[in-house]
CSV table of C-alpha atoms and ligand atoms in Angstrom, one decimal:
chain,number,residue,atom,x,y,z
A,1,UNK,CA,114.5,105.2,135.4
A,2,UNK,CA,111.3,106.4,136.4
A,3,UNK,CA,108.6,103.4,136.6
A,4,UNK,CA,105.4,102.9,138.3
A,5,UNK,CA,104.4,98.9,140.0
A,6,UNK,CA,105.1,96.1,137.6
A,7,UNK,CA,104.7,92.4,137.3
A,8,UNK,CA,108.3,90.6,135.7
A,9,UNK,CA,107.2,88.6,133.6
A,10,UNK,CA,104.6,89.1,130.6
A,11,UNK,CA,102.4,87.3,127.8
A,12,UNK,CA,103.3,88.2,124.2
A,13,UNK,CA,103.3,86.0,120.4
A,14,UNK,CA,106.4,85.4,119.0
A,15,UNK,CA,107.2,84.7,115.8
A,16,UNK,CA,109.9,81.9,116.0
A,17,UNK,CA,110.2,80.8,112.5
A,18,UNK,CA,108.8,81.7,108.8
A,19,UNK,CA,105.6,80.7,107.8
A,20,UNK,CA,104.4,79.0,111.2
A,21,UNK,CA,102.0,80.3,113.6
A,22,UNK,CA,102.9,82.9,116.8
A,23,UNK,CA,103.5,80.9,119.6
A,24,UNK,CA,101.6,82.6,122.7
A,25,UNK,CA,104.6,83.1,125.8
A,26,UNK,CA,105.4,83.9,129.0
A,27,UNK,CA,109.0,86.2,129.2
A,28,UNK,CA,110.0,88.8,130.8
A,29,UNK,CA,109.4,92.6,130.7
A,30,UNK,CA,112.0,95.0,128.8
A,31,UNK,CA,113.7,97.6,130.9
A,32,UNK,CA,113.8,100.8,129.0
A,33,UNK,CA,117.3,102.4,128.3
A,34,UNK,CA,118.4,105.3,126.8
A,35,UNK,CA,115.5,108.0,125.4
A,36,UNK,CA,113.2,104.5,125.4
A,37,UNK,CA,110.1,104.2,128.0
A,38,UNK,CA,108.1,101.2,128.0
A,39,UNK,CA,104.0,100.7,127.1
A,40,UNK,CA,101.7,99.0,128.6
A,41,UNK,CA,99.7,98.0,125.3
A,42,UNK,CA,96.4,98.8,124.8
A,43,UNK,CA,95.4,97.6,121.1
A,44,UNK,CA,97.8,96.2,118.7
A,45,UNK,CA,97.2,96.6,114.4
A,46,UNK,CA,97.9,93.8,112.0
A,47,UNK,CA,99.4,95.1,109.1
A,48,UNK,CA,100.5,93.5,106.0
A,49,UNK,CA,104.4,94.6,106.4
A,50,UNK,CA,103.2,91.9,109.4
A,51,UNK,CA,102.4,88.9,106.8
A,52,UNK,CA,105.1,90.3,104.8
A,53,UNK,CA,107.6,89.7,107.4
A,54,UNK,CA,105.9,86.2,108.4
A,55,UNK,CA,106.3,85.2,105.2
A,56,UNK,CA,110.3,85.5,105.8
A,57,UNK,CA,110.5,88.0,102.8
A,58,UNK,CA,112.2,90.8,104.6
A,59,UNK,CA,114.7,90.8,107.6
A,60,UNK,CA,115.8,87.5,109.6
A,61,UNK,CA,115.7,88.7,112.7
A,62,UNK,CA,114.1,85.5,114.4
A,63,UNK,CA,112.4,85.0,116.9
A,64,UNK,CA,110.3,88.4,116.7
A,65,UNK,CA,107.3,89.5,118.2
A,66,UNK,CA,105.6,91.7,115.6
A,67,UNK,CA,102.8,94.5,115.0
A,68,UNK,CA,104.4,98.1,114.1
A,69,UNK,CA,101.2,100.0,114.6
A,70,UNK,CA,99.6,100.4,118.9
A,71,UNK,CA,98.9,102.5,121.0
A,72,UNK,CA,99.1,102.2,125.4
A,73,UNK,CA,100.3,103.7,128.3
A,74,UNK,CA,103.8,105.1,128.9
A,75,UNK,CA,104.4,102.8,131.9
A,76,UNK,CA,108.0,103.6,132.6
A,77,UNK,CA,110.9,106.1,131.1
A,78,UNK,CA,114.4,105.8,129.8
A,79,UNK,CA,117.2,107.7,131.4
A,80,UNK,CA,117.5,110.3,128.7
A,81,UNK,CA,113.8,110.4,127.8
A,82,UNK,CA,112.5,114.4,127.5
A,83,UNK,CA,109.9,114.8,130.2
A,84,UNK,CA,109.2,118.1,128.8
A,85,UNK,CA,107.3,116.0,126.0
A,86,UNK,CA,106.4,112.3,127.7
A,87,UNK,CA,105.5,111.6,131.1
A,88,UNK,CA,103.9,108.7,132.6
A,89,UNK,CA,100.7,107.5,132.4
A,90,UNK,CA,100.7,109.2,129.3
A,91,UNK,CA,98.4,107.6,126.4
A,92,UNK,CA,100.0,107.5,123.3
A,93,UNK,CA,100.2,105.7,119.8
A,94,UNK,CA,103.3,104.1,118.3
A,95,UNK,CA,104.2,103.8,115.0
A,96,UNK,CA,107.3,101.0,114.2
A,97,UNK,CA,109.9,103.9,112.8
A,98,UNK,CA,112.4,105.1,113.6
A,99,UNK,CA,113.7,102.9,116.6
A,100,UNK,CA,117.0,104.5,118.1
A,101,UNK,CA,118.3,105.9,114.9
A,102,UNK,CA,122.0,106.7,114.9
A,103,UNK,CA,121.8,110.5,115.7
A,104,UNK,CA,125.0,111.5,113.5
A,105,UNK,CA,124.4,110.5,110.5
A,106,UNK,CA,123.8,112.5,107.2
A,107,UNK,CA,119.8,112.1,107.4
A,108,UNK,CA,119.4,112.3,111.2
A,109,UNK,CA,121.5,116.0,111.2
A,110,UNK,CA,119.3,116.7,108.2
A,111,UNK,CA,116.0,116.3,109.3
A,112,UNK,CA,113.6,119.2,108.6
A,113,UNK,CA,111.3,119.7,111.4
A,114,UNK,CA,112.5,116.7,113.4
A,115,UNK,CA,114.2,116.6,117.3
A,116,UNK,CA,117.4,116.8,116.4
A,117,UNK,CA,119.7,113.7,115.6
A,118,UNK,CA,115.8,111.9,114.6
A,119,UNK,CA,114.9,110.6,111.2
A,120,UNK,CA,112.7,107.8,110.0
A,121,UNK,CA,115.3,107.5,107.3
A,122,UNK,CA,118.4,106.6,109.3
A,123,UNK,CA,119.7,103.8,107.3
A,124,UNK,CA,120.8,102.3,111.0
A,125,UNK,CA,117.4,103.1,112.7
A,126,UNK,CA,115.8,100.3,114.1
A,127,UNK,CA,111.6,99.1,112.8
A,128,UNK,CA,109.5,97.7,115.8
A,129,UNK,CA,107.9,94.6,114.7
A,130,UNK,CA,110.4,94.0,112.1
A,131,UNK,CA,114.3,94.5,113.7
A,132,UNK,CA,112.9,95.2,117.0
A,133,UNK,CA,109.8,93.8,119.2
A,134,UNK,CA,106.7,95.4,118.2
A,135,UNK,CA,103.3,95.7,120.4
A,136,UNK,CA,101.5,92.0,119.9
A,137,UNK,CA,103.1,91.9,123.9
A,138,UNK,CA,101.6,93.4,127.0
A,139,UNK,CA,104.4,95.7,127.5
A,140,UNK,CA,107.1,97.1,124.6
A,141,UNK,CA,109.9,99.0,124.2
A,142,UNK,CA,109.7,102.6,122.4
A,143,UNK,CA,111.9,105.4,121.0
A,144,UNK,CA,110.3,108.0,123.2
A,145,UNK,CA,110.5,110.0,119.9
A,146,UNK,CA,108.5,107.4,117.9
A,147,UNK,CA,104.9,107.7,119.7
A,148,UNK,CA,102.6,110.9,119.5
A,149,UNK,CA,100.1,111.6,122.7
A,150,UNK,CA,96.4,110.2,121.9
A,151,UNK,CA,93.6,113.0,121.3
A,152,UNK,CA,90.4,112.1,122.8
A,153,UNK,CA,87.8,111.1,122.3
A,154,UNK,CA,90.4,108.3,120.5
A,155,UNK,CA,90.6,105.0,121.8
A,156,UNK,CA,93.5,102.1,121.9
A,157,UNK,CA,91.4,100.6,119.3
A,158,UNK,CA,90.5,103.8,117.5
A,159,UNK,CA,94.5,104.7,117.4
A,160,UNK,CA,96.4,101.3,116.9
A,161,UNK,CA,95.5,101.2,113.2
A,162,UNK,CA,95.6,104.7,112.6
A,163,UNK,CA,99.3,104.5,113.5
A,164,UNK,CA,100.8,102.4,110.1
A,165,UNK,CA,98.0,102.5,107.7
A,166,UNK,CA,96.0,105.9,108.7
A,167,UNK,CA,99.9,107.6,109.3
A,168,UNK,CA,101.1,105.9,105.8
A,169,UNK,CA,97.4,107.3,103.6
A,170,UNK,CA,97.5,110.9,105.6
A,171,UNK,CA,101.7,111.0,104.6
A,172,UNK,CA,100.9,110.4,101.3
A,173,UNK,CA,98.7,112.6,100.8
A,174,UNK,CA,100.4,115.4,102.9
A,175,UNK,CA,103.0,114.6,100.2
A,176,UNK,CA,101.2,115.2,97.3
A,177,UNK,CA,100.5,118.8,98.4
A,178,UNK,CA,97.4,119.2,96.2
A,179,UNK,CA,95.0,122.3,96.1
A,180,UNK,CA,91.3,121.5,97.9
A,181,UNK,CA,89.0,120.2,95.3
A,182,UNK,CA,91.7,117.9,93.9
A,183,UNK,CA,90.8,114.9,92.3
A,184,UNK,CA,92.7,111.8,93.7
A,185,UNK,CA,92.5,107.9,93.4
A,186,UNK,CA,92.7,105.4,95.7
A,187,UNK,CA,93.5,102.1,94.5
A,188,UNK,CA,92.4,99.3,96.6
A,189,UNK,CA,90.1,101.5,98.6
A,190,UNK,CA,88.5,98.9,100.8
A,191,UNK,CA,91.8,97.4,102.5
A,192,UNK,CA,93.1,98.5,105.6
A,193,UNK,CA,95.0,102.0,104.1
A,194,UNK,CA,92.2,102.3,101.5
A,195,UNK,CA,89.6,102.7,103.5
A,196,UNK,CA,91.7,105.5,105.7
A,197,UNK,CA,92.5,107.2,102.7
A,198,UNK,CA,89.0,107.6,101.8
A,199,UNK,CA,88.2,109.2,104.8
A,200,UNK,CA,91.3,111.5,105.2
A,201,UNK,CA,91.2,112.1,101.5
A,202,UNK,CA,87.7,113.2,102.1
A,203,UNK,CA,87.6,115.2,104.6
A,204,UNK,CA,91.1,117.3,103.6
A,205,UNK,CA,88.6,118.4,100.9
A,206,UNK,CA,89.4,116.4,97.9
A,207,UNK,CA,87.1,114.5,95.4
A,208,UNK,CA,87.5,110.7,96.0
A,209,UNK,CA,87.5,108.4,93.5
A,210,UNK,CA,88.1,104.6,95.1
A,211,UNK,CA,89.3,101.7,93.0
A,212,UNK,CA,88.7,98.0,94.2
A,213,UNK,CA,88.0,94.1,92.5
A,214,UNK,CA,86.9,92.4,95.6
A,215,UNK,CA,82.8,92.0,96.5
A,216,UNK,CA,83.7,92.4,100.0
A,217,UNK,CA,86.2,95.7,100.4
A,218,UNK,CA,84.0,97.3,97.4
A,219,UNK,CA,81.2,96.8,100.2
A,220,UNK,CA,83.2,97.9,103.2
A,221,UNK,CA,84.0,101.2,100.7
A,222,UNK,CA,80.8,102.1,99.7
A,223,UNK,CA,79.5,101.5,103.3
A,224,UNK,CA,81.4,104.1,104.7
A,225,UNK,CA,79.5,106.5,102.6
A,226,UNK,CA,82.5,109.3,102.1
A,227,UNK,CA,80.9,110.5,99.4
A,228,UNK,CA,84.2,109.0,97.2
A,229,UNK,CA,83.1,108.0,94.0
A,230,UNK,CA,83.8,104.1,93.7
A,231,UNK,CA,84.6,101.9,91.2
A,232,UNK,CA,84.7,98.1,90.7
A,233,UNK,CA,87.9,97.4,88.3
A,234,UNK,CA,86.7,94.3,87.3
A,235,UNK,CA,83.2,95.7,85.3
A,236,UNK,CA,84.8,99.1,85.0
A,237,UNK,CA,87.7,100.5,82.7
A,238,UNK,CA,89.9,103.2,84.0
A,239,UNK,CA,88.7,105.2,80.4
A,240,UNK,CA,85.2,104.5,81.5
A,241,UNK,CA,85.5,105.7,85.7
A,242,UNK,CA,87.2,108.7,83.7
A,243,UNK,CA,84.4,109.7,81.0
A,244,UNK,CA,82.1,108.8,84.3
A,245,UNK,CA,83.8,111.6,86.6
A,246,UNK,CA,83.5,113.7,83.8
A,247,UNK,CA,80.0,113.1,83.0
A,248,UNK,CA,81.2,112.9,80.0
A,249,UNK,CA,80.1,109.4,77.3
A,250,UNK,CA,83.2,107.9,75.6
A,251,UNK,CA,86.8,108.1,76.0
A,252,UNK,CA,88.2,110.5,78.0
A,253,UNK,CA,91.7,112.1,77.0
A,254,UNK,CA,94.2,112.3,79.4
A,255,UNK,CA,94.2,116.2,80.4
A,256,UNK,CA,90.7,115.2,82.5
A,257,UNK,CA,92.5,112.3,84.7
A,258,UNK,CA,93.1,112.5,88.0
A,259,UNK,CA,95.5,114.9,90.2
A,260,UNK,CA,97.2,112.3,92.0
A,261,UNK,CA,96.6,108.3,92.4
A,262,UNK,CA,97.3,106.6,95.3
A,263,UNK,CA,98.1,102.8,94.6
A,264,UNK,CA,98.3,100.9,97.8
A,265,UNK,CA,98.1,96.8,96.5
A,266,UNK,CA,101.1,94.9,95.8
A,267,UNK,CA,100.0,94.6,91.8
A,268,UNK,CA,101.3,95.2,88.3
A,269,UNK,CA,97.2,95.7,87.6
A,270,UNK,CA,96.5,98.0,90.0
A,271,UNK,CA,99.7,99.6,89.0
A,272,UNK,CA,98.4,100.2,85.6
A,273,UNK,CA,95.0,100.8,86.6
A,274,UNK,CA,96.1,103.9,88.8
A,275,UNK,CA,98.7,104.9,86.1
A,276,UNK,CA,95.8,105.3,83.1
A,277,UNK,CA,93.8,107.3,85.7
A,278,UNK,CA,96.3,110.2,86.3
A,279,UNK,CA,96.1,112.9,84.1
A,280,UNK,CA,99.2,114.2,82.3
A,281,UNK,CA,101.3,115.8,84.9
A,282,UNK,CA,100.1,113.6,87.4
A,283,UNK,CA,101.1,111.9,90.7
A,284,UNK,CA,101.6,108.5,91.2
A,285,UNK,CA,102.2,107.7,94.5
A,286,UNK,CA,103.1,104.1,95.9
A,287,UNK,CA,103.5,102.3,99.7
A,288,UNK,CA,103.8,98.7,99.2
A,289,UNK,CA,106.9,96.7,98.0
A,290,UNK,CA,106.5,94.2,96.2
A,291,UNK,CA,109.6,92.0,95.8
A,292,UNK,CA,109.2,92.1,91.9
A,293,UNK,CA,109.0,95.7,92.2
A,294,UNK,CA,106.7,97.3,90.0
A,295,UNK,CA,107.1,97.8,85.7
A,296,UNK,CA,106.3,101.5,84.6
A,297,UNK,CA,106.0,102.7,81.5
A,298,UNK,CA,108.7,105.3,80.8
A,299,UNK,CA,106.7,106.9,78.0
A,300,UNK,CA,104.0,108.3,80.8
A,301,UNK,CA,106.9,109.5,82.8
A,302,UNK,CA,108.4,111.0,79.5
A,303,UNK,CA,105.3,112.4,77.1
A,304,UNK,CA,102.8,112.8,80.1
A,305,UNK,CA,105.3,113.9,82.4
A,306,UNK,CA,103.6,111.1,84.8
A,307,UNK,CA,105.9,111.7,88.5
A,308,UNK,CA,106.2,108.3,90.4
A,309,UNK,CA,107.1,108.9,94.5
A,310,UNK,CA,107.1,106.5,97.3
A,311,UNK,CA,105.8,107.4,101.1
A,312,UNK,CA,107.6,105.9,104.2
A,313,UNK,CA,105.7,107.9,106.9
A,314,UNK,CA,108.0,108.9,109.9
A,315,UNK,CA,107.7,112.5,110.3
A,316,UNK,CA,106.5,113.1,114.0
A,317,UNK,CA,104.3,116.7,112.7
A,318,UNK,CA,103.1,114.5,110.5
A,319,UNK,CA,102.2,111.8,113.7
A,320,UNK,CA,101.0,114.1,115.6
A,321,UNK,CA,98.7,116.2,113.1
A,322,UNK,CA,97.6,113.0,112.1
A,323,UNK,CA,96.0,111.6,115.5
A,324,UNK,CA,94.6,115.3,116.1
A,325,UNK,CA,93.3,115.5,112.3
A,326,UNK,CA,90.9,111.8,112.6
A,327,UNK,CA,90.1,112.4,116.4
A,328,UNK,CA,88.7,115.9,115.1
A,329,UNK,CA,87.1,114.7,111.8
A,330,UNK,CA,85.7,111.5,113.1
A,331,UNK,CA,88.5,109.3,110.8
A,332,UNK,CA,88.3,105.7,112.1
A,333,UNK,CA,89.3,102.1,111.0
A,334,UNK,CA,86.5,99.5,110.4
A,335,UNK,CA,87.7,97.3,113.2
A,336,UNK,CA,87.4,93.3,113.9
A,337,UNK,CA,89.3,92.8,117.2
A,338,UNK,CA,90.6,90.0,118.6
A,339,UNK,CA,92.4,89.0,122.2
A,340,UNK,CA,96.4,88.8,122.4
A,341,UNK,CA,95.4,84.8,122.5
A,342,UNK,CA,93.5,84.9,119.2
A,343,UNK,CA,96.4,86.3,117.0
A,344,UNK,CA,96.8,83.2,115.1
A,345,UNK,CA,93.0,83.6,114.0
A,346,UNK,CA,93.7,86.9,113.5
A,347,UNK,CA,96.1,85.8,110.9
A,348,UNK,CA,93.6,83.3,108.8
A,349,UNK,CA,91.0,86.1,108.6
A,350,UNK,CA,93.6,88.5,107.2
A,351,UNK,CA,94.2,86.0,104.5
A,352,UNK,CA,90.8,86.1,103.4
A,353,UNK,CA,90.8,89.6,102.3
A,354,UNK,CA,87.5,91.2,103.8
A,355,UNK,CA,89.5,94.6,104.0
A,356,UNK,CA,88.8,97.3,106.9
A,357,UNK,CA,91.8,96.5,110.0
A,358,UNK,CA,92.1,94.0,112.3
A,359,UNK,CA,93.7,94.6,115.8
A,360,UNK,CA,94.4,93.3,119.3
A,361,UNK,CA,92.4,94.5,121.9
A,362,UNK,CA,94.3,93.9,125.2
A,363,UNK,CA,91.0,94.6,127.2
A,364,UNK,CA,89.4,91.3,125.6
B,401,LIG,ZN1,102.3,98.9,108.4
B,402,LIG,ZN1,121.2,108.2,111.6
């Protein structure tokens, strides 16, 4: 193992039981094995898989320190790490898939333009933050094949958030493949993916149309003057945004909808909302989980021909285009930092729903 100076011991916030606060601790620092090097973390995202999994509606592995979405410096190497690709002293962002996938299994053999034996769809890969410590810790534990070097004039800060929700809103709309000029919705446009996916969605070359029902993210939207088109659902009907687009008065029919609608909340409404904005032949894409799952209407999938796909980011082109894509085109998070300290505040202000990201800053 290749390593430069280290202290043994380390401050991170662990989780230690469901719906109570992280409890700020001293332990020691992981030794990286196999193809993993270690991080000295620079900035850390919250992310709502986060208050998913504090909530104790996913996995049980307890105690866990969370945060699938940082960035730092490649402090130390694994054995089996490729220094052809990572070295130390490296900067580099991390997103939370795929930790140590199996490497013989049917996905990881099959895996486009992966490293061979790599896919974020491993049914036995490990997700930092969630099966596996993530980066609310002053030094973690990566797949060396899981982190993508940092472009400059990026920061820790600039990339941390980029990582889950910019990765998860350029994915998505990598996967929809449209033409430039596309029209495409974002649903819930001020949160912390919306308000990425205005920006990427923007600057890719499509026509923006944001969706949101809070004073606050419909603020945070419109103040980062894209140029997306948006839209509070509460005073305005998806009928209405249409015949608007379309410059049009009165109903619009369904051939003048959108290309492709991205729904990031975890809502029925939004659901619906995004739906009876596609045109026929449209794309529905969805990221979140809720644990009702959402209702759709097989008559849109049927008589409009409506397609419905998810997005789990994890390709590393995608990673690494990514990073190089916002760093070029000026894409960045509106960011309220806190110290490693200050998670649990952190937390509360999540909770209240102003929207934009909110990250650790290891330098505070
Ligand atoms: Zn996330
Ligand atoms: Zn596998």
């Amino acid at each position: 193992m290749s390593t430069i100076p280290l202290p043994s011991t380390m401050q991170a916030q662990v989780l230690h039981a469901f719906n109570t606060p992280y409890t700020l601790s001293n332990i020691p620092i992981p030794i990286p094995t196999q193809k993993d090097i270690l991080l000295r973390v620079g900035a850390a995202g919250f992310c709502h898989t986060d208050a998913v999994f504090a909530s104790g509606l996913m996995s049980q592995n307890l105690p866990r320190i969370g945060s699938h979405e940082f960035a730092g410096t490649v402090v130390a190497l694994g054995p089996d790490v490729d220094t052809s690709r990572i070295q130390l002293e490296m900067r580099v962002g991390s997103f939370g898939r795929a930790y140590r996938p199996c490497g013989s299994c049917w996905e990881c053999r099959n895996n486009g333009d992966e490293e061979e034996g790599y896919s974020a769809f491993c049914p036995k890969a490990g997700n930092l933050g969630l099966t596996a410590d993530g980066g609310f810790e002053e030094f973690v534990c990566v797949d060396s094949r899981q982190v993508a070097p940092i472009p400059e004039p990026l920061s820790f800060v600039d990339t941390a958030p980029l990582m889950c929700a910019g990765y998860t809103t350029y994915s998505a709309f990598k996967k929809c493949d449209l033409p430039a000029g596309a029209r495409v919705g974002v649903i819930g446009c001020g949160g912390g993916l919306g308000h990425l996916a205005l920006q990427f969605g923007v600057k890719m070359g499509y026509q923006l149309v944001g969706i949101d029902n809070q004073d606050a993210t419909l603020r945070l939207a419109r103040d980062l003057n894209t140029g997306a088109a948006i839209y509070d659902a509460r005073a305005t009907q998806p009928e209405e945004v249409l015949a608007h687009i379309h410059g049009g008065e009165g109903k619009a029919d369904a051939e003048r909808g959108l290309d492709a609608v991205l729904i990031l909340p975890e809502s029925q409404k939004a659901f619906d909302y995004g739906f009876q904005l596609l045109r026929n032949h449209g794309l529905g894409v969805v990221v979140s989980f809720p644990a009702q799952g959402f209702n759709f209407s097989a008559r849109d999938m049927v008589f409009r021909q409506i397609q419905l796909v998810g997005i789990l980011p994890g390709r590393q082109s995608n990673m690494r285009e990514m990073l190089r894509f916002a760093a070029e085109h000026g894409v960045r998070a509106v960011t309220k930092t806190y110290p490693l300290a200050k998670l649990n505040d952190l937390v509360e202000e999540y909770h209240k729903g102003l929207g934009g990201k909110l990250v650790v800053d290891m330098a505070l």
